Amino acid sequence: MPAPPPAARPTPAPSSVLDLAPVVPVVVLRDAGDAVPLARALVAGGLPAIEVALRTPPATAAIRAVAEAVPGAVVGAGTVLTPGQVADSVAAGARFLVSPGWTDVLLEAMRVSGVPFLPGVSTASEVVALLERGVREMKFFPAHAAGGTAYLRSLAGPLPQARFCPTGGITAASAPDYLALPNVGCVGGSWMVPADAVAGRDWARVERLAREAAGLSAGGRCR
Ligand SMILES: O=C(O)C(=O)C[C@H](O)[C@H](O)COP(=O)(O)O
């Protein structure tokens, strides 16, 4: 009798958001029913780490649906602003947390959540304040508006111990420039999940855009 297939193993818990995948799609969902087909399209295109922004009512249900039904995905919560959202997201199955900014209250909630997290910064002082609190990995938001690659390159001089996931205004054209920086671990963005493609449930287009995005980092990026 042939041996039974090995039991499906869950993807191991990530220890760092920045090392999950070079490109993290930021997803805004209006219908929780779109979450699973959308996540499947992103995973099929080569983008397993998916940030669901807590900006719309179905976000937490969407996180739960993806966590339960898409084993290849590592789903996280974005736009996390309160300790309550931290708790709800992790209970729903979020494997990482991302915030556009931070306070000490939010940081403490993220710290005790047991999952990796990226608090958001956009100035050198905010970076220094996080380093002072023992946090070295952060989101740089809003990346393009706050100074883009030139700003991040400037931070790398005095603050080389900080590593970033720039997000906000990044495109398929600009992502490789961010990914080439020594202090960038990954980039986030919504360009591979355009609102009209999600509204039209055009998952083939999402998969194609995801595949292009996944390929952006394939050319000799050292991490
Ligand atoms: O809601 C949040 O907390 C955010 O994270 C904002 C996101 O970073 C952007 O929505 C993604 O940026 P775009 O690629 O410019 O769409």
Coordinates of C-alpha atoms and ligand atoms in Angstrom, one line a residue:
M1 CA 0.0 0.0 0.0
P2 CA 1.5 3.4 -0.9
A3 CA 2.5 5.6 2.1
P4 CA -0.1 8.2 3.0
P5 CA 0.8 11.8 1.9
P6 CA 2.6 13.8 4.5
A7 CA 0.3 15.9 6.6
A8 CA 0.2 19.5 5.3
R9 CA 2.5 21.5 7.5
P10 CA 1.6 25.1 8.4
T11 CA 4.1 27.7 7.2
P12 CA 6.5 28.3 10.2
A13 CA 5.8 31.4 12.3
P14 CA 7.7 34.3 10.9
S15 CA 10.3 35.9 13.1
S16 CA 10.7 39.1 11.1
V17 CA 8.2 40.7 8.8
L18 CA 11.1 42.1 6.7
D19 CA 12.3 38.6 5.8
L20 CA 9.0 37.1 4.8
A21 CA 9.0 38.3 1.2
P22 CA 10.6 41.2 -0.7
V23 CA 7.2 42.6 -1.7
V24 CA 4.2 42.7 0.6
P25 CA 0.8 43.5 -1.0
V26 CA -1.4 45.9 1.0
V27 CA -5.0 44.8 0.5
V28 CA -8.1 46.9 1.2
L29 CA -11.2 44.7 1.0
R30 CA -14.9 45.8 0.8
D31 CA -16.2 42.3 0.8
A32 CA -14.8 39.5 3.0
G33 CA -15.8 37.0 0.3
D34 CA -13.1 38.4 -1.9
A35 CA -10.4 37.6 0.6
V36 CA -9.7 34.0 -0.2
P37 CA -9.7 34.2 -4.1
L38 CA -7.6 37.4 -3.8
A39 CA -5.1 35.7 -1.5
R40 CA -4.9 32.7 -3.7
A41 CA -4.1 34.9 -6.7
L42 CA -1.3 36.6 -4.8
V43 CA 0.2 33.4 -3.5
A44 CA 0.0 31.9 -7.0
G45 CA 1.8 34.9 -8.3
G46 CA 4.6 34.5 -5.8
L47 CA 3.6 36.9 -3.0
P48 CA 2.8 34.9 0.1
A49 CA 2.9 37.7 2.7
I50 CA -0.3 39.6 2.6
E51 CA -1.2 42.7 4.7
V52 CA -4.9 43.2 5.1
A53 CA -5.5 46.9 6.0
L54 CA -8.0 47.3 8.9
R55 CA -9.5 50.2 7.1
T56 CA -12.7 48.5 6.0
P57 CA -15.3 46.6 8.1
P58 CA -14.7 43.1 6.7
A59 CA -10.9 43.3 7.3
T60 CA -10.8 41.0 10.4
A61 CA -13.2 38.5 8.8
A62 CA -10.9 38.6 5.8
I63 CA -7.9 37.8 7.9
R64 CA -9.7 34.9 9.5
A65 CA -10.8 33.5 6.1
V66 CA -7.3 33.7 4.6
A67 CA -5.7 32.2 7.7
E68 CA -8.1 29.3 7.5
A69 CA -8.3 28.6 3.8
V70 CA -5.1 29.7 2.1
P71 CA -2.2 27.6 3.7
G72 CA 0.4 29.1 1.4
A73 CA -0.3 32.6 2.6
V74 CA 1.1 34.4 5.6
V75 CA -1.6 36.9 6.4
G76 CA -1.1 40.0 8.6
A77 CA -3.0 43.0 9.7
G78 CA -2.2 46.6 8.5
T79 CA -3.4 50.0 9.7
V80 CA -3.2 48.6 13.3
L81 CA -3.9 51.6 15.5
T82 CA -5.1 50.3 18.9
P83 CA -4.4 47.4 21.4
G84 CA -7.9 46.1 20.7
Q85 CA -7.1 45.8 17.0
V86 CA -3.9 44.0 17.9
A87 CA -5.8 41.4 20.0
D88 CA -8.6 41.0 17.4
S89 CA -6.2 40.6 14.5
V90 CA -4.0 38.0 16.2
A91 CA -7.2 36.1 17.4
A92 CA -8.3 36.1 13.8
G93 CA -5.0 34.5 12.6
A94 CA -2.8 37.5 11.7
R95 CA 0.8 36.4 11.6
F96 CA 2.2 39.9 11.6
L97 CA 1.1 43.5 12.4
V98 CA 1.9 46.7 10.6
S99 CA 1.0 50.3 11.7
P100 CA 1.4 53.6 9.9
G101 CA 2.8 55.1 13.2
W102 CA 3.2 54.2 16.8
T103 CA 2.7 55.2 20.4
D104 CA 4.1 53.5 23.5
V105 CA 0.7 52.0 24.2
L106 CA 0.4 50.5 20.7
L107 CA 4.0 49.3 20.8
E108 CA 3.5 47.5 24.1
A109 CA 0.4 45.7 22.7
M110 CA 2.3 44.7 19.6
R111 CA 5.3 43.5 21.7
V112 CA 3.2 41.2 23.8
S113 CA 1.1 39.9 20.9
G114 CA 3.7 37.2 20.1
V115 CA 3.8 38.0 16.4
P116 CA 6.4 40.2 14.6
F117 CA 5.4 43.8 14.0
L118 CA 6.4 46.9 12.1
P119 CA 5.6 50.3 13.7
G120 CA 5.6 53.1 11.2
V121 CA 8.1 56.0 11.2
S122 CA 8.8 58.9 8.8
T123 CA 11.5 60.9 10.7
A124 CA 14.9 60.3 12.1
S125 CA 13.7 61.1 15.6
E126 CA 11.0 58.5 15.4
V127 CA 13.6 55.9 14.3
V128 CA 15.8 56.9 17.2
A129 CA 12.9 56.6 19.6
L130 CA 12.1 53.1 18.4
L131 CA 15.8 52.0 18.6
E132 CA 15.8 53.3 22.2
R133 CA 12.9 50.9 22.8
G134 CA 14.8 48.0 21.3
V135 CA 12.8 47.9 18.0
R136 CA 15.0 47.8 14.9
E137 CA 12.5 46.9 12.2
M138 CA 9.9 49.4 11.0
K139 CA 7.7 50.6 8.3
F140 CA 8.7 53.8 6.5
F141 CA 5.5 55.6 5.7
P142 CA 4.4 57.3 3.6
A143 CA 7.5 56.3 1.7
H144 CA 7.3 58.3 -1.5
A145 CA 5.8 61.5 0.1
A146 CA 8.3 61.4 3.1
G147 CA 11.4 61.5 0.9
G148 CA 11.6 58.1 -0.9
T149 CA 14.9 56.4 -1.6
A150 CA 17.0 59.5 -1.0
Y151 CA 15.6 59.9 2.5
L152 CA 16.2 56.2 3.3
R153 CA 19.7 56.3 1.9
S154 CA 20.4 59.3 4.2
L155 CA 19.1 57.5 7.3
A156 CA 21.4 54.5 6.6
G157 CA 24.5 56.7 7.4
P158 CA 23.8 57.6 11.0
L159 CA 21.2 54.8 11.7
P160 CA 22.5 51.7 10.0
Q161 CA 21.0 49.4 12.6
A162 CA 17.4 50.3 11.5
R163 CA 15.8 48.3 8.8
F164 CA 12.7 49.3 6.9
C165 CA 9.7 48.2 4.9
P166 CA 8.9 51.4 2.9
T167 CA 5.3 51.6 1.9
G168 CA 3.1 54.4 0.4
G169 CA 3.3 55.6 -3.1
I170 CA 5.6 52.8 -4.3
T171 CA 5.1 51.5 -7.8
A172 CA 6.4 48.6 -9.9
A173 CA 8.8 51.1 -11.4
S174 CA 10.1 52.5 -8.1
A175 CA 10.2 49.3 -6.0
P176 CA 13.5 48.0 -7.3
D177 CA 15.3 51.2 -6.3
Y178 CA 13.9 50.8 -2.7
L179 CA 14.9 47.1 -2.7
A180 CA 18.4 47.9 -3.7
L181 CA 19.0 49.9 -0.5
P182 CA 21.0 48.2 2.3
N183 CA 18.5 49.3 5.0
V184 CA 15.4 48.0 3.1
G185 CA 14.2 44.5 3.9
C186 CA 11.0 44.5 1.8
V187 CA 8.6 47.0 0.3
G188 CA 4.8 47.2 0.7
G189 CA 2.2 48.5 -1.7
S190 CA -1.1 48.1 -3.4
W191 CA -0.1 48.5 -7.0
M192 CA -0.6 44.7 -7.6
V193 CA -4.1 44.8 -6.2
P194 CA -5.7 47.7 -8.1
A195 CA -9.1 48.7 -6.7
D196 CA -10.8 48.1 -10.1
A197 CA -9.4 44.6 -10.4
V198 CA -10.7 43.7 -6.9
A199 CA -14.1 45.3 -7.6
G200 CA -14.3 43.3 -10.9
R201 CA -12.9 40.2 -9.2
D202 CA -10.3 40.0 -11.9
W203 CA -8.1 37.5 -10.0
A204 CA -6.1 36.6 -13.2
R205 CA -5.0 40.2 -13.4
V206 CA -4.0 40.3 -9.8
E207 CA -2.0 37.1 -10.2
R208 CA -0.3 38.6 -13.3
L209 CA 0.6 41.8 -11.4
A210 CA 1.7 39.8 -8.4
R211 CA 4.0 37.7 -10.6
E212 CA 5.6 40.8 -12.0
A213 CA 6.0 42.2 -8.5
A214 CA 7.6 39.0 -7.2
G215 CA 10.0 39.1 -10.1
L216 CA 11.2 42.6 -9.3
S217 CA 13.4 41.4 -6.6
A218 CA 14.7 38.3 -8.4
G219 CA 17.7 40.0 -10.0
G220 CA 20.6 39.7 -7.7
R221 CA 19.1 41.3 -4.6
C222 CA 21.2 40.4 -1.5
R223 CA 19.3 40.2 1.7
Ligands
LIG1 O1 -3.4 51.9 5.8 C1 -2.2 51.8 6.1 O2 -1.8 51.7 7.3 C2 -1.2 51.8 5.2 O3 -0.4 51.1 5.3 C3 -1.3 52.7 4.0 C4 -0.6 51.8 3.0 O4 0.7 51.8 3.3 C5 -1.0 52.2 1.7 O5 -2.3 52.2 1.4 C6 -0.3 51.4 0.7 O6 0.3 52.3 -0.1 P1 -0.1 52.5 -1.6 O7 0.7 51.5 -2.3 O8 0.3 53.9 -1.9 O9 -1.6 52.3 -1.8

